[in-house]
Structures are given as structure tokens and as C-alpha cells.
Tab-separated table of C-alpha atoms in Angstrom:
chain	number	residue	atom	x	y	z
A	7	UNK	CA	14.401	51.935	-91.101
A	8	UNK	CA	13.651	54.451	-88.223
A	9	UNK	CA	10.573	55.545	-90.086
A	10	UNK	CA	9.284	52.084	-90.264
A	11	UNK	CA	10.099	51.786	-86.219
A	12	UNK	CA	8.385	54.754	-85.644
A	13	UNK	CA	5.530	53.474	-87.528
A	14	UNK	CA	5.240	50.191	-85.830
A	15	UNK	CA	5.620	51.982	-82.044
A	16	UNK	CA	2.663	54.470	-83.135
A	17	UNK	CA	0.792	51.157	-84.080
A	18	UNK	CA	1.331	49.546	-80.693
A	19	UNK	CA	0.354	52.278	-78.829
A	20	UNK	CA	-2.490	53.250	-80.449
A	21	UNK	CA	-3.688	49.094	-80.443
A	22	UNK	CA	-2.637	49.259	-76.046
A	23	UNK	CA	-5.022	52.580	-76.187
A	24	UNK	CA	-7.749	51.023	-78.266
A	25	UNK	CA	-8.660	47.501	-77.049
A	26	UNK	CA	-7.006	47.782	-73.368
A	27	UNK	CA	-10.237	49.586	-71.729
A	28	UNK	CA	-12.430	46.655	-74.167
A	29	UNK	CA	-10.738	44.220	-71.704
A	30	UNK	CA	-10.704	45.812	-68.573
A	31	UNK	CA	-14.484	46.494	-69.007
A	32	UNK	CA	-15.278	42.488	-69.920
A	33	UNK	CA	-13.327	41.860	-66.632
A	34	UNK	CA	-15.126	44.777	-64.811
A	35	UNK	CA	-18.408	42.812	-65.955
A	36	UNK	CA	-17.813	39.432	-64.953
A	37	UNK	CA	-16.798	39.988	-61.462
A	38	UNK	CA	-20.352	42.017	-61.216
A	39	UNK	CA	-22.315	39.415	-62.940
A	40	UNK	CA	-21.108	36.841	-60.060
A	41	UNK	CA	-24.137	35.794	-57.589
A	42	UNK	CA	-24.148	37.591	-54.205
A	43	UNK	CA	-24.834	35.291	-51.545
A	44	UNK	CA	-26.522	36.585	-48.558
A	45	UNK	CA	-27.421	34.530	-45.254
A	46	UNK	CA	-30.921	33.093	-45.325
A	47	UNK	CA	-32.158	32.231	-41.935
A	48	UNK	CA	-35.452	30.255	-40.628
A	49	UNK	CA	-36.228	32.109	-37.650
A	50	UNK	CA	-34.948	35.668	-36.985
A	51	UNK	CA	-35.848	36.669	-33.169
A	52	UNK	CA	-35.848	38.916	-30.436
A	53	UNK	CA	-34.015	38.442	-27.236
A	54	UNK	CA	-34.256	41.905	-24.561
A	55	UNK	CA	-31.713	41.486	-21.980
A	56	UNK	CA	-32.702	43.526	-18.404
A	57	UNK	CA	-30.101	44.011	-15.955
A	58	UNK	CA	-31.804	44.469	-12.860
A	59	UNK	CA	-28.397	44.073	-10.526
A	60	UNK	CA	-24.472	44.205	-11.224
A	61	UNK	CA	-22.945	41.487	-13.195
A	62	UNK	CA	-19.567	40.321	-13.074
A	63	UNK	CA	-17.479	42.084	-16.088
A	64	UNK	CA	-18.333	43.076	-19.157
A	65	UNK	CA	-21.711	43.232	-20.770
A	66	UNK	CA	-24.495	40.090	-20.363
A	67	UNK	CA	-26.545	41.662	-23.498
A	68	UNK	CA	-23.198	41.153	-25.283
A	69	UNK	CA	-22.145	37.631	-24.069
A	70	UNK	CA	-25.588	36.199	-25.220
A	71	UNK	CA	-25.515	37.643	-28.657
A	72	UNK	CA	-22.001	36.134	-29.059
A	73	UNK	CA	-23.264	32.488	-27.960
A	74	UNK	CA	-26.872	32.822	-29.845
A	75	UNK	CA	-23.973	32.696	-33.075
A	76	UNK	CA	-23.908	29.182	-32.384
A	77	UNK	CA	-27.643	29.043	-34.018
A	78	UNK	CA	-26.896	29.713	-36.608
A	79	UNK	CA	-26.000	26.779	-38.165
A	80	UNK	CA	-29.716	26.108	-37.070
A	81	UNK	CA	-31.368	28.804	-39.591
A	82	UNK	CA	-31.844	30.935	-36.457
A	83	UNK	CA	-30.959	34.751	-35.740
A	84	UNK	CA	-30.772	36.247	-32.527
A	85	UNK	CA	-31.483	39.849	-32.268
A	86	UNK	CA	-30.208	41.304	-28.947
A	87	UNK	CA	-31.310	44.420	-27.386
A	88	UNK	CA	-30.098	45.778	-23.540
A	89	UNK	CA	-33.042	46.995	-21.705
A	90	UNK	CA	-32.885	48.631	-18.219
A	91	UNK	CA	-36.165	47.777	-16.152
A	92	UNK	CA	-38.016	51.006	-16.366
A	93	UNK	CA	-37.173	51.575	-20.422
A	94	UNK	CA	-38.742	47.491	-20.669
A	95	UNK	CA	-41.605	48.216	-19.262
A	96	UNK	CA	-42.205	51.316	-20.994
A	97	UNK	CA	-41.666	49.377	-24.168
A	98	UNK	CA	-43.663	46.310	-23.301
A	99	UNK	CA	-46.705	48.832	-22.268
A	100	UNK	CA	-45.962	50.898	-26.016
A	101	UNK	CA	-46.953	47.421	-27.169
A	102	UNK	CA	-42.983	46.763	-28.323
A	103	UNK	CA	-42.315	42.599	-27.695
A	104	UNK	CA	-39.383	40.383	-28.149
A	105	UNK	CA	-39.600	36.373	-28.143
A	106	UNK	CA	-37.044	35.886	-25.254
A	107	UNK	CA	-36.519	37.880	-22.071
A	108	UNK	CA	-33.093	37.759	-19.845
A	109	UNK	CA	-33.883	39.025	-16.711
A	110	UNK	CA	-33.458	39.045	-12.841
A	111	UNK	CA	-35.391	39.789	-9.447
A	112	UNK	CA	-37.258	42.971	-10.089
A	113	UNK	CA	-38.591	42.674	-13.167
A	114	UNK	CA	-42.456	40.801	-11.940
A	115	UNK	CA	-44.064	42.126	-14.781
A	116	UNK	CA	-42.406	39.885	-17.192
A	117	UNK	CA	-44.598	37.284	-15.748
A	118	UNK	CA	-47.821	39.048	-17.498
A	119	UNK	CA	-45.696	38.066	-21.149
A	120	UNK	CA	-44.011	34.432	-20.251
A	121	UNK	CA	-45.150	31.188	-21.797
A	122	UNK	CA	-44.922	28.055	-20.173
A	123	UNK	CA	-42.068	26.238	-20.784
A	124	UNK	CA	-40.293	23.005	-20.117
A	125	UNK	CA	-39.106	21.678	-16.803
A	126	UNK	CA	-35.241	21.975	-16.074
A	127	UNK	CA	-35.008	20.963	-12.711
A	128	UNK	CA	-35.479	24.926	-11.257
A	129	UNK	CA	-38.500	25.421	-8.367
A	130	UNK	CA	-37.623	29.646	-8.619
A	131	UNK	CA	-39.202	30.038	-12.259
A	132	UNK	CA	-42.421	28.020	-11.479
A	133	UNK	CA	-46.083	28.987	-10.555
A	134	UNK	CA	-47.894	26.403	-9.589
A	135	UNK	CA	-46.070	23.212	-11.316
A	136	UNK	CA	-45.180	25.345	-14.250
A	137	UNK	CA	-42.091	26.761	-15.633
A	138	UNK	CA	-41.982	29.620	-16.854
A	139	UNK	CA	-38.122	31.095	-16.099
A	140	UNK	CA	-35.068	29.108	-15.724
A	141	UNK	CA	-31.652	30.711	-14.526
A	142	UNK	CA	-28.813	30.762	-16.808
A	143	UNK	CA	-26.379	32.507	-14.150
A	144	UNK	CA	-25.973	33.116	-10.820
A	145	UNK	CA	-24.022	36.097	-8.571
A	146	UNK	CA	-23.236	36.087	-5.374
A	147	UNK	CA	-22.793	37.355	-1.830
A	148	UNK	CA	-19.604	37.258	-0.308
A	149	UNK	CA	-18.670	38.794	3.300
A	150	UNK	CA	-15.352	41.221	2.505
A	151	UNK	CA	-13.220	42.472	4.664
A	152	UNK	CA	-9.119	43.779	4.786
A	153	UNK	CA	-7.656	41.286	7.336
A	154	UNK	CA	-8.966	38.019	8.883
A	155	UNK	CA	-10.461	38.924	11.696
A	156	UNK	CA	-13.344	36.788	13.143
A	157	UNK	CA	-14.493	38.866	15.756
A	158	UNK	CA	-18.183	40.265	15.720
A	159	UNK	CA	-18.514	42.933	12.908
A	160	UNK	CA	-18.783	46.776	14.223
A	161	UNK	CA	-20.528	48.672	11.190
A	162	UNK	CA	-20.815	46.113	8.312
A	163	UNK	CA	-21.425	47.883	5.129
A	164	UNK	CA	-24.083	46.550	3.099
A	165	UNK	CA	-23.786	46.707	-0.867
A	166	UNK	CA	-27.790	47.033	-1.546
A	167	UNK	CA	-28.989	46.864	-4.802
A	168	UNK	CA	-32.672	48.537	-5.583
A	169	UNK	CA	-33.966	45.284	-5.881
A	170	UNK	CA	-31.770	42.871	-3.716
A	171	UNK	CA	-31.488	41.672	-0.275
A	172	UNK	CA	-28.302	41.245	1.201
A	173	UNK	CA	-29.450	41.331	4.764
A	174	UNK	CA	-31.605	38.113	4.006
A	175	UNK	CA	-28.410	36.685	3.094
A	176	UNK	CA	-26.545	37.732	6.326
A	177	UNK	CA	-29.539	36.490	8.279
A	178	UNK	CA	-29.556	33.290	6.497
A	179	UNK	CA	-25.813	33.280	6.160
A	180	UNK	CA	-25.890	33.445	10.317
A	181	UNK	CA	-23.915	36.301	9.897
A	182	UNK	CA	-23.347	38.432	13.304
A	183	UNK	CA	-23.082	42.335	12.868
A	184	UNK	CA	-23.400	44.731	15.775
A	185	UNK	CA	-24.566	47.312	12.908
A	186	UNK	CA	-24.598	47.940	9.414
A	187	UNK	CA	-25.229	50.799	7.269
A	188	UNK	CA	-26.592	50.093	3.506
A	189	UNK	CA	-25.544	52.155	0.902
A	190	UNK	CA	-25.788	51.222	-3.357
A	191	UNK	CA	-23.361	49.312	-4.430
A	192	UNK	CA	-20.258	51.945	-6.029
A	193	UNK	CA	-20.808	53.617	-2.924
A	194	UNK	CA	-20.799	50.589	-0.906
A	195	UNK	CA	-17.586	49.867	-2.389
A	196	UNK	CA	-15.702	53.407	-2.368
A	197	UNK	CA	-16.846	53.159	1.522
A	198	UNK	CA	-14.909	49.649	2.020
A	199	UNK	CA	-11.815	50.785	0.614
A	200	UNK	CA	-11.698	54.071	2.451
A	201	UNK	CA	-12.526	52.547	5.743
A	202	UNK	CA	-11.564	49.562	7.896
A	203	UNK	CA	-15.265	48.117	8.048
A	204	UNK	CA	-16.128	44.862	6.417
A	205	UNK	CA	-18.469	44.842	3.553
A	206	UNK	CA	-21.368	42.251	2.424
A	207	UNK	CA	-20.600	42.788	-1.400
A	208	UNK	CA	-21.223	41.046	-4.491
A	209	UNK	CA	-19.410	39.045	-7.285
A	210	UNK	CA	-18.804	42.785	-8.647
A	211	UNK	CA	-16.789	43.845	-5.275
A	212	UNK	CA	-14.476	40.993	-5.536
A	213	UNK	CA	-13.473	41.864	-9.613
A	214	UNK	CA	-13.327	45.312	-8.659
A	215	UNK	CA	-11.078	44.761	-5.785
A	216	UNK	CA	-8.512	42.373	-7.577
A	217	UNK	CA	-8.532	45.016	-10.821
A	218	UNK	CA	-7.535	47.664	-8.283
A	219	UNK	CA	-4.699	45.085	-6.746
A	220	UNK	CA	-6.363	45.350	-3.015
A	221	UNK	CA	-5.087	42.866	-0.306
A	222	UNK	CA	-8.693	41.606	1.011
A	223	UNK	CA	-9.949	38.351	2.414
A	224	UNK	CA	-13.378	37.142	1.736
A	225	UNK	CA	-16.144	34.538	2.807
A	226	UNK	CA	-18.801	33.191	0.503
A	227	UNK	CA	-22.523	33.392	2.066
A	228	UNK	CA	-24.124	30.813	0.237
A	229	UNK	CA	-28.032	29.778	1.615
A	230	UNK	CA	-29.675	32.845	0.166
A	231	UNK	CA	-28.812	34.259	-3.390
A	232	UNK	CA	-31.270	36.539	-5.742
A	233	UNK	CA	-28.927	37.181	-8.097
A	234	UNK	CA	-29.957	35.382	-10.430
A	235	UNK	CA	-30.676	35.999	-14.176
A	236	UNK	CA	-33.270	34.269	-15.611
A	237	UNK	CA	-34.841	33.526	-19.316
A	238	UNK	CA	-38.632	33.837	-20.354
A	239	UNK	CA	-39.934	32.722	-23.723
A	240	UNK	CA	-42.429	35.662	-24.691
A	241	UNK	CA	-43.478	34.749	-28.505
A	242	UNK	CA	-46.726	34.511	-28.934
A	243	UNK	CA	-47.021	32.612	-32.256
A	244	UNK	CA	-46.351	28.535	-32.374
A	245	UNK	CA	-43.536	28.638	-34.643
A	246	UNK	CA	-41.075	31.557	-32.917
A	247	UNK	CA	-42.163	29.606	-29.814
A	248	UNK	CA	-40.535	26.689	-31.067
A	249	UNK	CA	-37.588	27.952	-32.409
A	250	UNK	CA	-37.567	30.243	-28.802
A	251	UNK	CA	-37.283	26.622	-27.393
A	252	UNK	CA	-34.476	25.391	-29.805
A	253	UNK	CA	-32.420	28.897	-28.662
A	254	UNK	CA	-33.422	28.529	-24.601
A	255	UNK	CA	-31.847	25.028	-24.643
A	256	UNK	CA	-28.745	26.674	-26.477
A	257	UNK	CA	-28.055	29.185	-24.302
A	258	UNK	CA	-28.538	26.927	-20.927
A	259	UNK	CA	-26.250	24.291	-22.800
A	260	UNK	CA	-23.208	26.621	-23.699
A	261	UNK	CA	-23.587	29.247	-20.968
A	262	UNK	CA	-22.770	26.687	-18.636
A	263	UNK	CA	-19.363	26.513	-20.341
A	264	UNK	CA	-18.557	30.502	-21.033
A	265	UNK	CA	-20.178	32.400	-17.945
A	266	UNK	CA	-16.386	32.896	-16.790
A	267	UNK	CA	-16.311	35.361	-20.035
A	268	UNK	CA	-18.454	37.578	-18.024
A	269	UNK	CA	-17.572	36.702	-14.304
A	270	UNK	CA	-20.988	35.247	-12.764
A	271	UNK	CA	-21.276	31.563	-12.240
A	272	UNK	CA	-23.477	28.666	-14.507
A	273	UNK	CA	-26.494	27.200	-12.324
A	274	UNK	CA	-24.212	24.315	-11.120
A	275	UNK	CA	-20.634	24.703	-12.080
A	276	UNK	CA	-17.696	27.122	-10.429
A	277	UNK	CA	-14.516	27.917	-12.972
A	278	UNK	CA	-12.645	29.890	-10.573
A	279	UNK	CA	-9.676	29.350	-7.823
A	280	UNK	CA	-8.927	31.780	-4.543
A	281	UNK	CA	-12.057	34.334	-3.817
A	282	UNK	CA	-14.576	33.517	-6.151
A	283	UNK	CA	-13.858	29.498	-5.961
A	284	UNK	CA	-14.566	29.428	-2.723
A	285	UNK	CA	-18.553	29.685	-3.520
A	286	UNK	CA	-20.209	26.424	-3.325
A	287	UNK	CA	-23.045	26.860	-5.349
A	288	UNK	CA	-24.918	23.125	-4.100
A	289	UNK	CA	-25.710	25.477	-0.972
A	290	UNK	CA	-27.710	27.839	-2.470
A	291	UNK	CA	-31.136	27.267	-0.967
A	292	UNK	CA	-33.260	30.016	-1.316
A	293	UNK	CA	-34.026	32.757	-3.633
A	294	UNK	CA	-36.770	35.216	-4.694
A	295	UNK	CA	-39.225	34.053	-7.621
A	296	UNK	CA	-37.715	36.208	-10.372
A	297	UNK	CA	-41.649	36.904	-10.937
A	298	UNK	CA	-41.904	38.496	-7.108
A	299	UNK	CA	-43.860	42.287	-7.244
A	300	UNK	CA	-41.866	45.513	-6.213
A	301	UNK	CA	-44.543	44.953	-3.291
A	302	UNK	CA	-43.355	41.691	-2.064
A	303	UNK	CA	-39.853	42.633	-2.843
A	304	UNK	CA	-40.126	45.461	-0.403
A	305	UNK	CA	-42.522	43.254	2.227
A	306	UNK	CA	-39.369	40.855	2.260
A	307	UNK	CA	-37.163	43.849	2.881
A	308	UNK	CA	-38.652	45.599	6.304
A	309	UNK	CA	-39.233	41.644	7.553
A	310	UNK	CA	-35.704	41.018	7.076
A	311	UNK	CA	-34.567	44.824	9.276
A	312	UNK	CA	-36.792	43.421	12.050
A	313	UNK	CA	-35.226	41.916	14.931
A	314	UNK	CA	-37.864	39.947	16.306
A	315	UNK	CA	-38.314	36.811	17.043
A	316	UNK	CA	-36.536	33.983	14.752
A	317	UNK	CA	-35.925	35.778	11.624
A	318	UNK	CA	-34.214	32.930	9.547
A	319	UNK	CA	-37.538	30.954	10.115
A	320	UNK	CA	-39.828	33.990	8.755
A	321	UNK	CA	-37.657	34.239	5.888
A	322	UNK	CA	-37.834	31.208	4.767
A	323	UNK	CA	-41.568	30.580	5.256
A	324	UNK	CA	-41.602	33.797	2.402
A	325	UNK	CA	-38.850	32.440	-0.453
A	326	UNK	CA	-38.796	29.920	-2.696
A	327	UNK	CA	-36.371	26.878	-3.354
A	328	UNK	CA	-33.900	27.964	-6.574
């Protein structure tokens, strides 16, 4: 009896050894013969996004990559790339192109690339009658200071960007100061906070300053604002053109219900309460065409240092209508 156990163990065994790895490979087999789908797309394009002044937080490159996803259910692929303005030139001259351009005031050249485009209501992003920019979001200037004093302002800090003009914006603001002194905008800010001056600062300053826990008050100066990003369809071919159309309209559509995500403000709509909800963005009169030469920019920059005469007036004879 034990050798017929024995027998019938050494049988079992040698059956598990046998036909075991037989199974495991027809398994092995069918899982590898199942299709592998992959995501098929109509249109797969490039959008460069130049930051040309400070944001709010976190990255605009980013945010429009995440709400280009929406496309595609659309066929469509958004490929986004962060530029700075010198490395998009230098790629644009190198003969390098993408189908969509986010961009702000310093960056003129894109005008040699944009198409025509359809009119949404924006005067900024037109030459002649033609569109070719609209703004998806908007900065802006706000007058900062530690206590509530309403006195005239002995040595306002200016946070200057390369390409911005915040003393247009005092000017048309009808801001007062006895002085100022410009400086870029970390060291703008660094100078605020280790001083008792009052600062013209940006959407930046105010995240900054409530990250850091400061006590400040602050005033929104609303007639004049060039920070402004814009979009530019660049593809040259009919059909990316279109579908460049199809993802321009997306990004103006949802944009206007996200740009909190990066702390800047839609075209026409304010999310926020205290400091930044006290911008009324109706006010915003006038700008800088997004399409304006480093030429003009600086022209526009000694006119608005001199003192003469009625300053407001000369500005605005200069600067477009947003």
C-alpha cells in the first residue's frame, strides 16, 4: 500500500511539473495577443508660451497644457513648450514654428508670424480692423503700502518690469508721488518689506505678501494695465489653422473659468475677495498693443518720466483701447 502511494505522489508531481509551464505559457500568450490601443488624434499642435512679465502663481505654460486636455475629445493635441522672449526669437529666426503663441507686451515680433483671426470684442490685438491677438488674462497694478495712510507718497517704489510701465499707470491712475525710485520687481519687493515706503506692485506682490503673512493694505489702479497675455494663431497651413481656431475658442471659453488656478484675472471676470477683489476690471482703459516694438515700448517710457505739460493726455494720444 505505501508503495502504491508513493507511486501515485511521484505521478502527480511529475504531471504538476510537466503540463503546469504548458498552461502558464497559453496564458502568457493570450494576454500578449490582446490589441494595444493607443490614442489617435486629428490634429497634433504646437502652442509656445512667452512670459514676458510675472504671473500670478504657478506656471501659465502649465495651466494651458492642462485645459488644452479638454480637446481632446475633439481629436486635437496640444503640445506646450515655455519660451522666454530672447530663446523665441532665436527659435523663430532658426526657422523653429509652433501654430499658437501665448504671449504679452514685449514680444512685437510675433506680429511678423500671426494670422488674422476672428473678432472677440478686443481693440489691443488689432491692426487696422483686424485681429490678430486676443487676451486670455490680465495682471494688474495695485498701489501697496503697510498702513492706510493717504497722505502724498515720499519715495514710492516702483516694481518695473523690462517691458512694463507702471508709471503710465500711476499717471493715469492720478496717483501723487513726491518721488519714486524703480527697481525690478524681487527687488522692488525685498525693498517694500524692508522699508516703510509704499510700493506700485503687481498681482505677484500681493501673493507674495499674503504667502509671507504681511499686514499690508492695498489700492487697485485700474485705467492703464499691460499685463496682459495674449494668443496668436501662427500655422501656416489651412487645416492646423482651423483646428488652431477650434483650440483659441477653447482656451478663451474655459480660461475664463480656471485663471484663479494661476492667480491673474479672465478678460472680464474677478474670482477673488479682500486685495485682489478689489480690481474692477470694466475700468481698464488702456493698454499697449501686445504687437508694440522695443522702440515704442521705450518711446512710451521717457514720455511717461517727463513732467511736462499734461501727461495723462500724451499718454493716451500713444495707447490703445484693450
Amino acid at each position: 500500500m505505501k508503495i502504491f502511494l508513493k507511486i501515485i505522489a511521484l505521478f502527480s508531481a511529475l504531471f504538476f511539473l510537466v503540463f503546469t509551464p504548458m498552461v502558464a505559457i497559453k496564458k502568457t500568450g493570450e494576454k500578449r495577443e490582446l490589441p494595444i490601443k493607443t490614442e489617435t488624434y486629428t490634429a497634433v499642435l504646437t502652442l509656445w508660451n512667452i512670459d514676458s512679465f510675472e504671473g500670478g502663481v504657478g506656471s501659465r505654460t502649465e495651466f494651458l497644457g492642462n485645459v488644452c486636455l479638454g480637446l481632446k475629445d475633439d481629436g486635437i493635441l496640444i503640445m506646450t513648450s515655455s519660451y522666454t522672449v530672447d530663446g523665441a526669437k532665436e527659435a523663430l529666426k532658426s526657422g523653429a514654428k509652433p501654430d499658437i503663441i501665448s504671449f504679452g507686451i514685449g514680444c512685437g515680433f510675433v506680429s511678423d508670424y500671426a494670422k488674422e483671426m476672428d473678432n472677440y470684442g478686443y481693440e489691443s490685438g488689432k491692426i487696422g480692423n483686424k485681429t490678430y491677438a486676443v487676451p486670455w488674462c490680465v495682471g494688474g497694478y495695485f498701489l501697496i503700502s503697510k498702513n492706510e495712510d493717504n497722505r502724498l507718497i515720499e519715495g514710492l517704489i516702483l516694481s518695473k518690469g523690462k517691458y512694463n510701465q507702471p508709471v503710465a499707470a500711476a499717471i493715469l491712475g492720478g496717483l501723487k508721488a513726491i518721488s519714486y525710485e524703480e527697481k525690478e520687481p524681487l527687488s522692488a519687493y525685498t525693498a517694500f518689506l524692508s522699508g516703510d515706503r509704499a510700493m506700485i506692485g503687481t498681482q505677484r506682490d500681493i501673493w507674495r505678501l499674503k504667502r509671507r503673512g504681511v499686514n499690508f493694505v492695498s489700492r487697485p489702479i485700474e485705467v492703464y494695465n499691460d499685463l496682459v497675455q495674449y494668443l496668436s494663431i501662427t500655422a501656416d497651413d489651412s487645416e492646423r489653422y482651423k483646428y488652431a481656431s477650434i483650440a483659441v475658442r477653447h482656451i478663451l471659453s474655459e480660461s475664463k473659468k480656471k485663471t484663479d488656478k494661476i492667480g491673474m484675472f479672465s478678460t472680464d471676470d474677478n474670482p477673488y475677495d479682500e486685495n485682489l477683489g478689489q480690481y474692477d476690471l470694466k475700468k481698464i482703459e488702456y493698454t499697449l498693443s501686445p504687437f508694440t516694438t522695443d522702440e515704442n515700448i521705450n518711446y512710451i517710457y521717457e514720455m511717461s518720466k517727463d513732467k511736462k505739460g499734461d501727461m495723462a493726455q500724451k499718454l493716451k494720444n500713444v495707447l490703445k483701447h484693450l
